[in-house]
């Protein structure tokens, strides 16, 4: 059965979501509008068939993400003002083109009829399969160099002031100057890799390349700092790593033309790295080779272009395998390197460089684990590194890592040893961190505590992924499955939730992006993201209907409200992320949190219209007088704020009207799902305060477009 009424307009949605309602009757009347036709067809109990012929299909993310950088065309990477020909990149995504068929009418006359892309349920389902990012089919002839054929350099407009944010850490002075010989090596690599497919009439100067290279290094220092800046020497660095650092510097600039240039240079680095391993297989054990690989995996894994993202995802496994076969995931590969006060300057210098090399491997391994887990939770795929195999000792403290000279390093090292009374560095690893919650709360000063805390969080993320996979299997069992399995899953969920709650005090000194991940992990302990995506239409109407039945059970329980609370807290953390920093996996996480809020709102509206109650939970409570219940339910509960009595009441009883806030402070009620999606899009866009939609990172644009199109579905 359906609910036949006129679809709400955008203005109606916004008005209903942002204006407080005067009475329960007004509040009930706000939800009498119809669902979009697609969801009308799937949100029907005991339905045995799916779909009609004129249903607008929900959009899917891969349809919003371009295959490759069509903006380049035949223009140069570096033109006279160091900007790309980006007019094509900024064109709106074209609408689906209707196909035409020839039909014969009753008089035998041929007629051309326009056929909608979603004309039948079967065709709509095939569209979902075609658009799915997991089943994406690359275009014929597509390769790294089909997007451009000319590199011309004039960096007259190249300066840090052009960046909308600070791409260069001013406190880190890298004591390296790019020589002419290094510039020549970079130029030769570009020519060799691109072969005759790219012409290069000019090339950047030493000063330009050096600036970009240092930006690429210092941006690595903002998080887990896995490239050592003070032992770096461009003259003794692999050319592939130099190109990757320059490309990363371009991307970090925040200027669209320069950032897109970096993506093209990363293609050159990727192809050059593959050639290097074919020419000399021992290169896959070289630290600089692995660092260069990690840079392009980091940037391209969440760049917003399907081709690059797929290649980056598939090339993560070789890097992990190389480090695993090198033994660098195990503690036995690392030795104790300790200076003494009696060491000569030459010995101290040699020890420092050996220590920096070893620490670089440690930091690279833990960064790779973090990247793997971000790919897992953002792209919903199996993790490639087991948390149990990481016995690598945690990296040394940040102060020790950033010591600018061998003498400073020795002094800090000896001071730390004398203060703690230890003569050996800490052997704490991720495995030992996960063995008990107390370890992460009382880490020795000799380790990088911030990195250890975030590593612990991603270790919990791996365990939550394991739990969710195990919880999926019983859903396929018939009634009467093994009750001991259910009890074990409940105990495991409680244990993981307790670990995350115990970790909350550590969040005070951690970045907003880490708080975002923490809230997201608490959320997915109470909701299966894959079910949410299927309900949204990712896999077609039949799967959406099945997901709807699963979610009907979920939305009536406390776990739904717990998931919604943590989803709103993830939104709160996303709002606190510094400008232009919400652009990678964290933007995917924000999108998933918004979709959980949207799903809850859709199911609440569905329940209210079918049962006449305000919340799914209230329809199962008979002890409270209806009038009292309705009065309590009228109160707005702001979920993306500090926890208070009203949020506790909502989580435990379901009373109240759950809301989130737009970035400008307006209130958005979850029972207006379209408005929730508009708020989600606004939150992502607010992280790029000085940019228009066209100037935002491609992934942000794609996610915003997806949410807006889903919100406008009729």
XYZ file of C-alpha atoms in Angstrom:
714
model
C 0.000 0.000 0.000
C 1.159 3.571 -0.527
C 0.369 6.978 0.864
C -0.946 9.114 -1.959
C -0.300 12.778 -1.401
C 1.632 15.597 -2.975
C 5.420 15.441 -2.563
C 6.849 18.193 -0.367
C 8.746 21.057 -1.930
C 12.191 22.138 -0.771
C 10.728 25.181 0.960
C 8.200 22.998 2.801
C 10.966 20.685 3.964
C 13.134 23.517 5.222
C 10.240 25.202 6.972
C 9.160 22.013 8.725
C 12.703 21.272 9.827
C 13.829 24.634 11.156
C 10.739 26.242 12.708
C 9.637 25.040 16.178
C 6.105 23.641 16.106
C 3.539 25.129 18.423
C 1.695 21.982 19.427
C 1.698 18.220 19.036
C -1.080 18.522 16.464
C 1.020 20.856 14.348
C 3.953 18.504 14.758
C 1.900 15.485 13.624
C 0.618 17.375 10.604
C 4.141 18.148 9.459
C 4.665 14.516 8.438
C 1.595 13.918 6.289
C 3.512 14.419 3.057
C 4.354 11.423 0.916
C 7.668 9.627 0.725
C 9.540 9.674 -2.574
C 8.020 7.081 -4.858
C 11.005 4.728 -4.589
C 10.662 4.506 -0.815
C 6.869 4.302 -1.029
C 7.385 1.115 -3.015
C 9.866 -0.512 -0.630
C 8.520 0.606 2.770
C 5.525 -1.717 2.663
C 5.197 -4.660 5.068
C 4.960 -8.140 3.533
C 5.329 -6.880 0.006
C 5.755 -9.641 -2.572
C 6.587 -7.476 -5.562
C 8.648 -4.379 -6.113
C 8.282 -1.201 -8.087
C 6.248 0.515 -10.687
C 7.287 2.045 -13.949
C 7.644 5.699 -12.997
C 9.769 5.623 -9.856
C 12.732 7.969 -9.545
C 15.758 5.956 -8.482
C 17.891 7.119 -5.529
C 21.325 8.285 -6.663
C 24.428 6.204 -5.919
C 27.850 7.546 -5.013
C 29.766 6.142 -7.964
C 27.421 7.950 -10.329
C 28.600 11.221 -8.765
C 32.326 10.426 -8.946
C 33.953 11.045 -12.337
C 36.034 8.260 -13.871
C 39.087 10.445 -14.394
C 40.217 14.055 -14.717
C 38.262 15.101 -17.776
C 39.230 18.713 -16.975
C 42.717 18.282 -18.388
C 41.927 17.526 -21.982
C 44.828 18.595 -24.192
C 45.938 21.423 -21.911
C 49.185 21.484 -20.017
C 49.648 20.561 -16.396
C 51.523 23.798 -15.799
C 50.401 26.681 -17.980
C 51.668 30.261 -17.857
C 49.829 31.101 -14.642
C 50.368 27.663 -13.037
C 46.703 26.764 -13.404
C 45.070 23.955 -15.292
C 42.425 24.157 -17.952
C 39.720 23.144 -15.496
C 36.619 24.365 -17.251
C 35.500 20.834 -18.037
C 36.057 19.685 -14.478
C 33.675 22.325 -13.191
C 30.840 21.479 -15.525
C 27.816 20.014 -13.714
C 27.453 16.255 -13.893
C 25.249 15.540 -16.897
C 21.831 14.079 -16.313
C 21.010 10.620 -17.552
C 20.400 10.698 -21.301
C 17.127 9.064 -22.330
C 17.408 6.237 -24.804
C 15.150 5.898 -27.824
C 13.395 2.842 -29.157
C 11.495 2.244 -32.379
C 7.960 0.955 -31.862
C 5.205 0.057 -34.288
C 1.773 1.483 -33.560
C -1.580 -0.146 -34.257
C -1.546 1.172 -37.844
C 1.826 -0.385 -38.585
C 3.636 2.953 -38.520
C 7.045 3.169 -36.852
C 7.432 5.709 -34.071
C 10.386 6.754 -31.967
C 9.597 6.629 -28.250
C 11.730 8.066 -25.479
C 12.366 5.483 -22.784
C 13.282 6.593 -19.270
C 16.447 5.025 -17.836
C 14.419 3.785 -14.853
C 11.390 2.594 -16.787
C 11.093 -0.805 -15.133
C 12.185 -2.345 -11.864
C 14.550 -4.720 -13.645
C 16.120 -1.894 -15.629
C 16.451 0.201 -12.493
C 18.202 -2.659 -10.731
C 20.612 -3.052 -13.637
C 21.364 0.678 -13.420
C 22.366 0.212 -9.787
C 24.628 -2.673 -10.724
C 26.196 -0.627 -13.499
C 26.774 2.385 -11.251
C 28.119 0.437 -8.278
C 31.743 1.389 -7.488
C 32.535 -2.278 -6.909
C 31.412 -3.149 -10.434
C 32.771 -0.064 -12.197
C 33.891 -0.705 -15.778
C 36.786 1.520 -16.994
C 36.412 3.105 -20.387
C 38.210 1.562 -23.324
C 41.672 3.028 -23.879
C 41.780 4.791 -20.499
C 45.268 5.057 -19.011
C 47.457 7.386 -17.008
C 48.292 9.670 -19.928
C 45.053 9.886 -21.904
C 44.190 12.992 -19.898
C 46.968 15.348 -21.063
C 49.740 15.672 -23.610
C 51.625 18.810 -22.628
C 53.567 20.130 -19.620
C 54.488 23.779 -19.640
C 55.854 25.554 -16.586
C 55.759 29.152 -15.457
C 55.463 29.502 -11.697
C 55.225 33.299 -11.500
C 51.974 33.023 -9.562
C 53.401 30.331 -7.284
C 53.372 31.516 -3.664
C 52.050 30.258 -0.363
C 49.798 33.295 0.019
C 47.667 31.949 -2.823
C 46.612 28.990 -0.695
C 43.287 29.345 1.191
C 44.853 27.535 4.165
C 48.365 27.116 5.536
C 50.044 24.354 3.546
C 53.517 24.818 5.024
C 54.417 24.237 8.681
C 56.435 27.382 9.559
C 58.057 25.814 12.638
C 59.802 23.122 10.611
C 62.855 24.365 8.703
C 64.011 21.572 6.416
C 67.756 21.968 5.898
C 67.812 20.860 2.288
C 68.147 22.685 -1.002
C 67.069 21.071 -4.237
C 70.074 20.990 -6.529
C 70.100 21.346 -10.292
C 71.130 17.707 -10.556
C 68.051 16.624 -8.602
C 65.854 18.809 -10.780
C 67.358 17.177 -13.846
C 66.641 13.734 -12.425
C 63.003 14.683 -11.863
C 62.750 16.033 -15.396
C 64.298 12.888 -16.852
C 61.906 10.669 -14.913
C 58.896 12.602 -16.216
C 60.134 12.304 -19.793
C 61.027 8.628 -19.428
C 57.738 7.685 -17.765
C 55.436 9.683 -20.005
C 57.502 8.752 -23.074
C 56.196 10.434 -26.236
C 52.678 10.839 -24.849
C 53.556 14.131 -23.151
C 55.497 17.091 -24.506
C 57.415 19.294 -22.048
C 58.480 22.634 -23.545
C 59.410 24.034 -20.093
C 59.813 22.691 -16.581
C 59.574 24.244 -13.072
C 62.601 25.935 -11.573
C 64.577 24.636 -8.606
C 62.874 27.137 -6.311
C 59.379 26.093 -7.344
C 60.068 22.375 -7.040
C 61.851 22.848 -3.707
C 58.905 24.750 -2.253
C 56.438 22.079 -3.359
C 58.701 19.324 -2.059
C 58.983 20.922 1.388
C 55.243 21.476 1.539
C 54.817 17.778 0.798
C 57.171 16.846 3.650
C 55.788 19.229 6.263
C 52.173 18.224 5.594
C 53.187 14.706 6.616
C 54.226 16.172 9.971
C 50.753 17.455 10.836
C 49.489 13.997 11.748
C 51.654 10.963 12.409
C 54.866 12.364 10.836
C 56.312 9.387 8.986
C 58.957 11.127 6.852
C 61.956 12.408 8.814
C 62.590 16.033 7.781
C 66.078 16.545 9.229
C 67.891 13.590 7.687
C 66.191 14.190 4.337
C 68.555 14.948 1.473
C 67.158 15.436 -2.008
C 70.519 14.560 -3.577
C 70.360 11.110 -1.933
C 66.639 10.527 -2.383
C 65.015 8.293 -4.977
C 63.618 10.319 -7.850
C 60.227 8.638 -7.490
C 59.995 9.907 -3.902
C 60.932 13.430 -4.980
C 58.173 13.411 -7.604
C 55.679 12.014 -5.084
C 56.591 14.690 -2.517
C 56.251 17.458 -5.109
C 52.902 16.038 -6.181
C 51.749 15.864 -2.550
C 52.846 19.467 -2.102
C 50.691 20.463 -5.066
C 47.647 18.708 -3.623
C 48.200 20.233 -0.174
C 48.277 23.771 -1.555
C 44.497 23.985 -1.633
C 44.503 25.906 -4.916
C 42.457 23.812 -7.378
C 44.759 24.268 -10.369
C 47.857 23.350 -8.362
C 46.113 20.498 -6.556
C 45.015 18.901 -9.795
C 48.541 19.206 -11.112
C 49.609 17.068 -8.165
C 47.186 14.322 -9.156
C 48.772 14.143 -12.600
C 52.293 14.012 -11.155
C 51.161 11.216 -8.855
C 50.242 9.214 -11.962
C 53.821 9.680 -13.158
C 55.155 8.588 -9.758
C 52.887 5.522 -9.764
C 53.954 4.361 -13.210
C 57.616 5.053 -12.405
C 57.416 3.017 -9.186
C 55.919 0.069 -11.047
C 58.702 0.256 -13.630
C 61.364 0.470 -10.915
C 60.153 -2.721 -9.246
C 60.140 -4.519 -12.588
C 63.681 -3.390 -13.380
C 65.025 -4.161 -9.903
C 62.806 -6.192 -7.592
C 64.991 -5.380 -4.583
C 63.624 -1.825 -4.706
C 60.441 -2.993 -2.934
C 62.524 -3.349 0.248
C 63.833 0.206 0.014
C 62.351 2.634 2.544
C 62.157 5.509 0.074
C 60.388 3.329 -2.497
C 57.805 2.350 0.124
C 57.373 5.957 1.271
C 56.767 7.118 -2.292
C 54.194 4.351 -2.714
C 52.480 5.378 0.519
C 52.206 9.009 -0.591
C 50.338 8.268 -3.788
C 48.164 5.683 -2.015
C 47.256 8.300 0.610
C 46.313 10.989 -1.886
C 44.658 8.914 -4.597
C 42.787 6.580 -2.243
C 40.262 9.331 -1.489
C 40.844 11.801 -4.324
C 37.281 11.578 -5.671
C 38.055 10.069 -9.092
C 36.960 6.464 -9.612
C 39.883 5.344 -11.711
C 42.525 6.645 -9.299
C 40.634 5.437 -6.232
C 40.271 1.916 -7.601
C 43.938 1.713 -8.585
C 45.004 3.006 -5.153
C 42.775 0.509 -3.367
C 44.095 -2.412 -5.397
C 47.754 -1.362 -5.010
C 47.637 -1.249 -1.220
C 48.140 -5.003 -0.973
C 51.596 -5.059 -2.652
C 52.965 -2.480 -0.199
C 51.610 -4.432 2.762
C 53.037 -7.664 1.354
C 56.445 -6.069 0.820
C 56.627 -4.881 4.435
C 55.319 -8.188 5.748
C 57.843 -10.241 3.769
C 60.536 -7.806 4.867
C 59.624 -8.681 8.464
C 58.803 -5.067 9.321
C 55.456 -5.932 10.917
C 57.240 -7.886 13.649
C 59.310 -6.623 16.560
C 62.265 -8.883 15.693
C 63.129 -6.590 12.764
C 63.968 -3.704 15.097
C 67.061 -3.343 17.237
C 67.846 -1.200 20.235
C 69.752 1.927 19.150
C 70.985 3.937 22.149
C 73.553 6.743 22.220
C 75.859 7.363 25.144
C 77.421 10.532 26.488
C 80.900 9.294 25.543
C 80.128 8.827 21.830
C 82.103 10.949 19.383
C 80.223 13.328 17.039
C 80.802 10.957 14.137
C 79.410 7.969 16.039
C 76.456 10.007 17.278
C 75.681 11.161 13.730
C 75.757 7.584 12.431
C 73.558 6.331 15.288
C 71.054 9.146 14.728
C 70.706 8.329 11.059
C 70.321 4.604 11.771
C 67.734 5.418 14.442
C 65.820 7.757 12.083
C 65.778 5.041 9.410
C 64.386 2.500 11.857
C 61.827 4.939 13.274
C 60.734 5.759 9.731
C 59.890 2.102 9.168
C 57.916 1.971 12.423
C 55.940 5.072 11.569
C 55.347 3.890 8.026
C 53.965 0.553 9.279
C 51.536 2.186 11.690
C 50.513 4.758 9.106
C 49.869 1.948 6.633
C 47.702 0.178 9.220
C 45.737 3.390 9.776
C 45.262 3.840 6.028
C 44.109 0.237 5.675
C 41.511 0.676 8.413
C 40.273 3.948 6.930
C 39.782 2.178 3.613
C 37.921 -0.580 5.444
C 35.457 1.619 7.307
C 34.977 4.129 4.486
C 34.734 1.698 1.562
C 33.294 -1.264 3.500
C 35.860 -3.860 2.480
C 37.965 -6.413 4.319
C 41.030 -5.071 6.139
C 44.374 -6.350 4.863
C 46.478 -6.094 8.031
C 45.619 -7.991 11.192
C 45.925 -6.014 14.401
C 47.240 -9.182 16.043
C 50.317 -9.342 13.793
C 51.544 -5.850 14.638
C 54.167 -6.361 17.333
C 56.201 -3.426 16.002
C 57.300 -1.245 18.953
C 55.455 2.059 19.041
C 57.439 4.981 17.590
C 59.459 7.238 19.860
C 58.132 10.537 21.190
C 57.521 13.350 18.742
C 60.133 15.588 20.384
C 62.779 12.948 19.859
C 61.619 12.311 16.282
C 61.818 16.001 15.381
C 65.204 16.621 16.962
C 66.960 18.792 14.337
C 70.472 17.390 14.852
C 72.320 14.372 16.153
C 73.553 16.244 19.238
C 70.044 17.435 20.117
C 68.725 13.918 19.596
C 71.345 12.434 21.938
C 70.660 15.015 24.628
C 66.895 14.421 24.521
C 67.356 10.656 24.451
C 69.615 10.622 27.508
C 67.347 13.056 29.349
C 64.317 10.818 28.747
C 66.218 7.762 29.904
C 67.403 9.437 33.094
C 63.961 10.832 33.899
C 62.205 7.502 33.516
C 65.008 5.381 34.924
C 64.879 3.063 31.912
C 67.923 2.129 29.926
C 65.914 0.668 27.054
C 63.198 2.163 24.881
C 59.606 1.018 25.254
C 58.545 -2.236 23.616
C 54.828 -1.433 23.720
C 53.096 -2.421 20.464
C 49.553 -2.353 19.111
C 49.036 -5.933 20.239
C 49.979 -5.048 23.810
C 47.831 -1.901 23.682
C 44.789 -3.995 22.799
C 45.488 -6.567 25.476
C 44.215 -4.237 28.204
C 42.680 -0.764 28.298
C 45.044 0.375 31.053
C 48.110 0.411 28.813
C 46.920 3.258 26.591
C 46.111 5.372 29.670
C 49.613 5.032 31.168
C 52.008 5.104 28.248
C 55.670 5.888 28.929
C 56.921 9.312 27.911
C 59.392 7.739 25.525
C 56.662 6.875 22.981
C 54.593 9.107 20.738
C 51.434 9.214 22.850
C 49.244 10.852 20.226
C 50.190 8.282 17.621
C 49.733 5.477 20.171
C 46.231 6.702 21.060
C 45.097 6.909 17.440
C 46.689 3.541 16.672
C 44.793 2.022 19.584
C 41.570 3.490 18.182
C 42.183 1.949 14.765
C 42.986 -1.355 16.470
C 39.539 -1.203 18.088
C 38.153 -0.373 14.643
C 39.631 -3.612 13.314
C 37.997 -5.548 16.137
C 34.656 -3.856 15.470
C 34.936 -4.802 11.802
C 35.506 -8.401 12.921
C 32.478 -8.236 15.205
C 30.236 -6.807 12.485
C 31.281 -9.534 10.072
C 30.491 -12.204 12.643
C 27.164 -10.555 13.474
C 26.192 -10.656 9.791
C 26.311 -14.453 9.533
C 23.464 -15.268 11.989
C 21.131 -13.023 9.983
C 21.184 -15.663 7.237
C 20.137 -18.427 9.643
C 16.583 -19.577 10.026
C 14.735 -19.075 13.291
C 16.171 -21.279 16.007
C 19.871 -20.632 15.495
C 22.531 -21.267 18.092
C 21.661 -19.125 21.159
C 25.248 -19.302 22.445
C 26.371 -17.421 19.345
C 23.886 -14.648 20.113
C 25.111 -14.417 23.696
C 28.725 -14.252 22.531
C 27.931 -11.445 20.085
C 26.156 -9.472 22.799
C 29.109 -9.898 25.139
C 31.551 -8.887 22.419
C 29.553 -5.777 21.564
C 29.455 -4.774 25.228
C 33.214 -5.315 25.568
C 34.039 -3.197 22.515
C 31.650 -0.452 23.627
C 33.323 -0.401 27.034
C 36.762 -0.092 25.446
C 35.619 2.925 23.449
C 34.010 4.511 26.504
C 37.192 4.000 28.505
C 39.091 5.717 25.687
C 36.939 8.875 25.823
C 39.161 10.759 28.326
C 42.041 10.492 25.851
C 40.014 12.337 23.187
C 40.457 15.696 24.899
C 43.957 16.196 23.502
C 43.352 14.565 20.115
C 42.335 16.203 16.812
C 38.693 16.564 15.802
C 39.185 13.983 13.049
C 40.066 11.403 15.721
C 36.921 12.295 17.686
C 35.003 11.857 14.440
C 36.358 8.325 14.002
C 35.620 7.491 17.654
C 31.977 8.555 17.336
C 31.683 6.669 14.051
C 32.971 3.462 15.671
C 30.454 3.785 18.504
C 27.787 4.243 15.842
C 28.621 1.183 13.740
C 28.540 -1.009 16.847
C 24.789 -0.370 16.767
C 23.971 -0.305 13.052
C 25.178 -2.113 9.952
C 26.281 0.505 7.404
C 25.786 -1.909 4.515
C 22.114 -2.315 5.468
C 21.719 1.473 5.528
C 23.257 1.797 2.062
C 21.024 -0.959 0.706
C 17.977 0.751 2.175
C 19.053 3.945 0.425
C 18.854 2.080 -2.886
C 22.457 1.157 -3.628
C 21.571 -2.355 -4.768
C 18.086 -1.827 -6.215
C 14.528 -1.996 -4.970
C 14.401 -5.633 -3.907
C 17.457 -5.279 -1.646
C 16.120 -1.944 -0.367
C 12.877 -3.669 0.632
C 14.767 -6.436 2.427
C 16.875 -3.871 4.256
C 13.687 -2.032 5.237
C 12.379 -5.138 6.997
C 15.668 -5.543 8.894
C 15.654 -1.888 9.895
C 12.046 -2.050 11.107
C 13.222 -4.274 13.943
C 16.293 -2.123 14.586
C 14.486 1.230 14.777
C 12.217 0.068 17.619
C 15.075 -0.711 19.975
C 17.458 1.314 22.093
C 20.395 0.434 19.823
C 18.846 2.613 17.105
C 18.784 5.645 19.369
C 22.316 4.924 20.568
C 23.458 4.773 16.923
C 21.656 8.035 16.153
C 23.233 9.747 19.175
C 26.733 8.763 18.096
C 26.011 9.638 14.458
C 25.074 13.135 15.625
C 28.251 13.284 17.709
C 30.204 12.379 14.572
C 28.503 15.327 12.874
C 29.516 17.513 15.800
C 33.141 16.422 15.443
C 33.033 17.024 11.680
C 31.970 20.617 12.308
C 35.044 21.087 14.516
C 37.538 19.883 11.890
C 39.774 22.796 10.773
C 38.973 24.311 7.359
C 40.035 22.348 4.296
C 40.983 19.270 6.362
C 37.747 17.286 5.884
C 38.613 15.831 2.508
C 39.642 12.181 2.755
C 38.238 9.170 4.571
C 36.769 11.475 7.216
C 34.408 12.944 4.604
C 33.209 9.396 3.833
C 32.685 8.833 7.569
C 30.680 12.060 7.835
C 28.545 10.970 4.889
C 27.818 7.589 6.517
C 26.818 9.315 9.770
C 24.400 11.557 7.872
C 22.913 8.514 6.136
C 22.266 6.832 9.508
C 20.421 9.941 10.706
C 18.478 10.043 7.432
C 17.544 6.359 7.731
C 16.281 6.825 11.285
C 14.213 9.791 10.150
C 12.714 7.837 7.258
C 11.755 4.933 9.508
C 10.333 7.231 12.200
C 8.104 8.912 9.631
C 7.047 5.540 8.328
C 6.215 4.316 11.839
C 4.350 7.515 12.721
C 2.153 7.312 9.632
C 1.354 3.647 10.104
C 0.781 3.643 13.889
C -0.142 7.221 14.720
C 2.647 7.456 17.304
C 5.462 9.930 17.533
C 8.372 7.488 17.774
C 8.848 3.801 17.048
C 9.614 3.266 20.723
C 6.450 4.989 21.941
C 4.222 2.601 20.009
C 5.525 -0.212 22.256
C 4.969 1.580 25.570
C 1.513 1.450 27.031
C 2.156 2.536 30.611
C 2.313 6.306 30.009
C -0.890 8.271 29.333
C -1.085 9.198 25.620
C -1.467 12.883 26.365
C 1.588 12.944 28.610
C 3.575 10.978 26.102
C 2.708 13.390 23.321
C 3.630 16.401 25.431
C 6.990 14.926 26.273
C 7.636 13.998 22.663
C 7.136 17.568 21.481
C 10.389 18.718 23.109
C 13.261 19.136 20.689
C 16.420 17.199 21.572
C 19.644 18.520 20.029
C 21.835 15.483 19.473
C 24.964 17.110 18.013
C 25.718 18.938 21.247
C 26.961 18.164 24.750
C 25.051 15.348 26.418
C 22.366 16.537 28.835
C 19.245 15.211 30.521
C 17.104 15.494 27.386
C 19.523 13.422 25.301
C 19.704 10.762 28.019
C 15.909 10.597 28.124
C 15.737 10.246 24.347
C 18.361 7.495 24.214
C 16.767 5.468 27.019
C 13.043 6.043 26.388
C 12.693 7.509 22.903
C 10.905 10.636 24.181
C 11.617 13.867 22.362
C 12.045 15.094 18.812
C 15.673 14.368 17.830
C 17.386 17.179 15.922
C 20.753 18.291 14.637
C 21.937 21.760 13.752
C 23.001 23.267 10.462
C 26.432 24.943 10.490
C 24.650 28.302 10.845
C 22.769 27.133 13.950
C 19.363 26.374 12.439
C 17.635 23.299 13.831
C 16.938 20.312 11.616
C 14.574 17.595 12.839
C 15.404 14.025 11.915
C 11.768 13.380 11.015
C 12.391 15.540 7.953
C 14.864 13.240 6.170
C 15.353 15.489 3.151
C 16.389 18.313 5.440
C 18.880 15.990 7.182
C 20.598 15.404 3.845
C 20.663 19.133 3.131
C 22.272 19.673 6.544
C 24.844 16.963 5.812
C 25.776 18.618 2.546
C 26.037 21.992 4.286
C 28.390 20.546 6.923
C 30.801 19.223 4.298
C 30.672 22.471 2.345
C 31.238 24.532 5.496
C 34.689 22.971 5.809
C 35.661 24.856 2.633
C 34.541 28.327 3.744
C 36.158 30.383 0.978
C 35.409 28.030 -1.898
C 32.481 27.763 -4.248
C 31.122 24.296 -4.983
C 33.293 24.095 -8.107
C 36.472 24.826 -6.157
C 35.955 22.128 -3.520
C 37.788 18.780 -3.512
C 36.172 16.346 -5.922
C 35.146 13.862 -3.214
C 33.389 16.592 -1.224
C 31.558 17.715 -4.355
C 30.476 14.164 -5.148
C 29.200 13.459 -1.627
C 27.310 16.755 -1.485
C 25.739 16.122 -4.875
C 24.719 12.619 -3.819
C 23.024 13.792 -0.621
C 21.276 16.659 -2.358
C 20.001 14.439 -5.162
C 18.738 11.882 -2.652
C 17.070 14.671 -0.686
C 15.377 15.961 -3.839
C 14.066 12.510 -4.792
C 10.345 12.547 -5.548
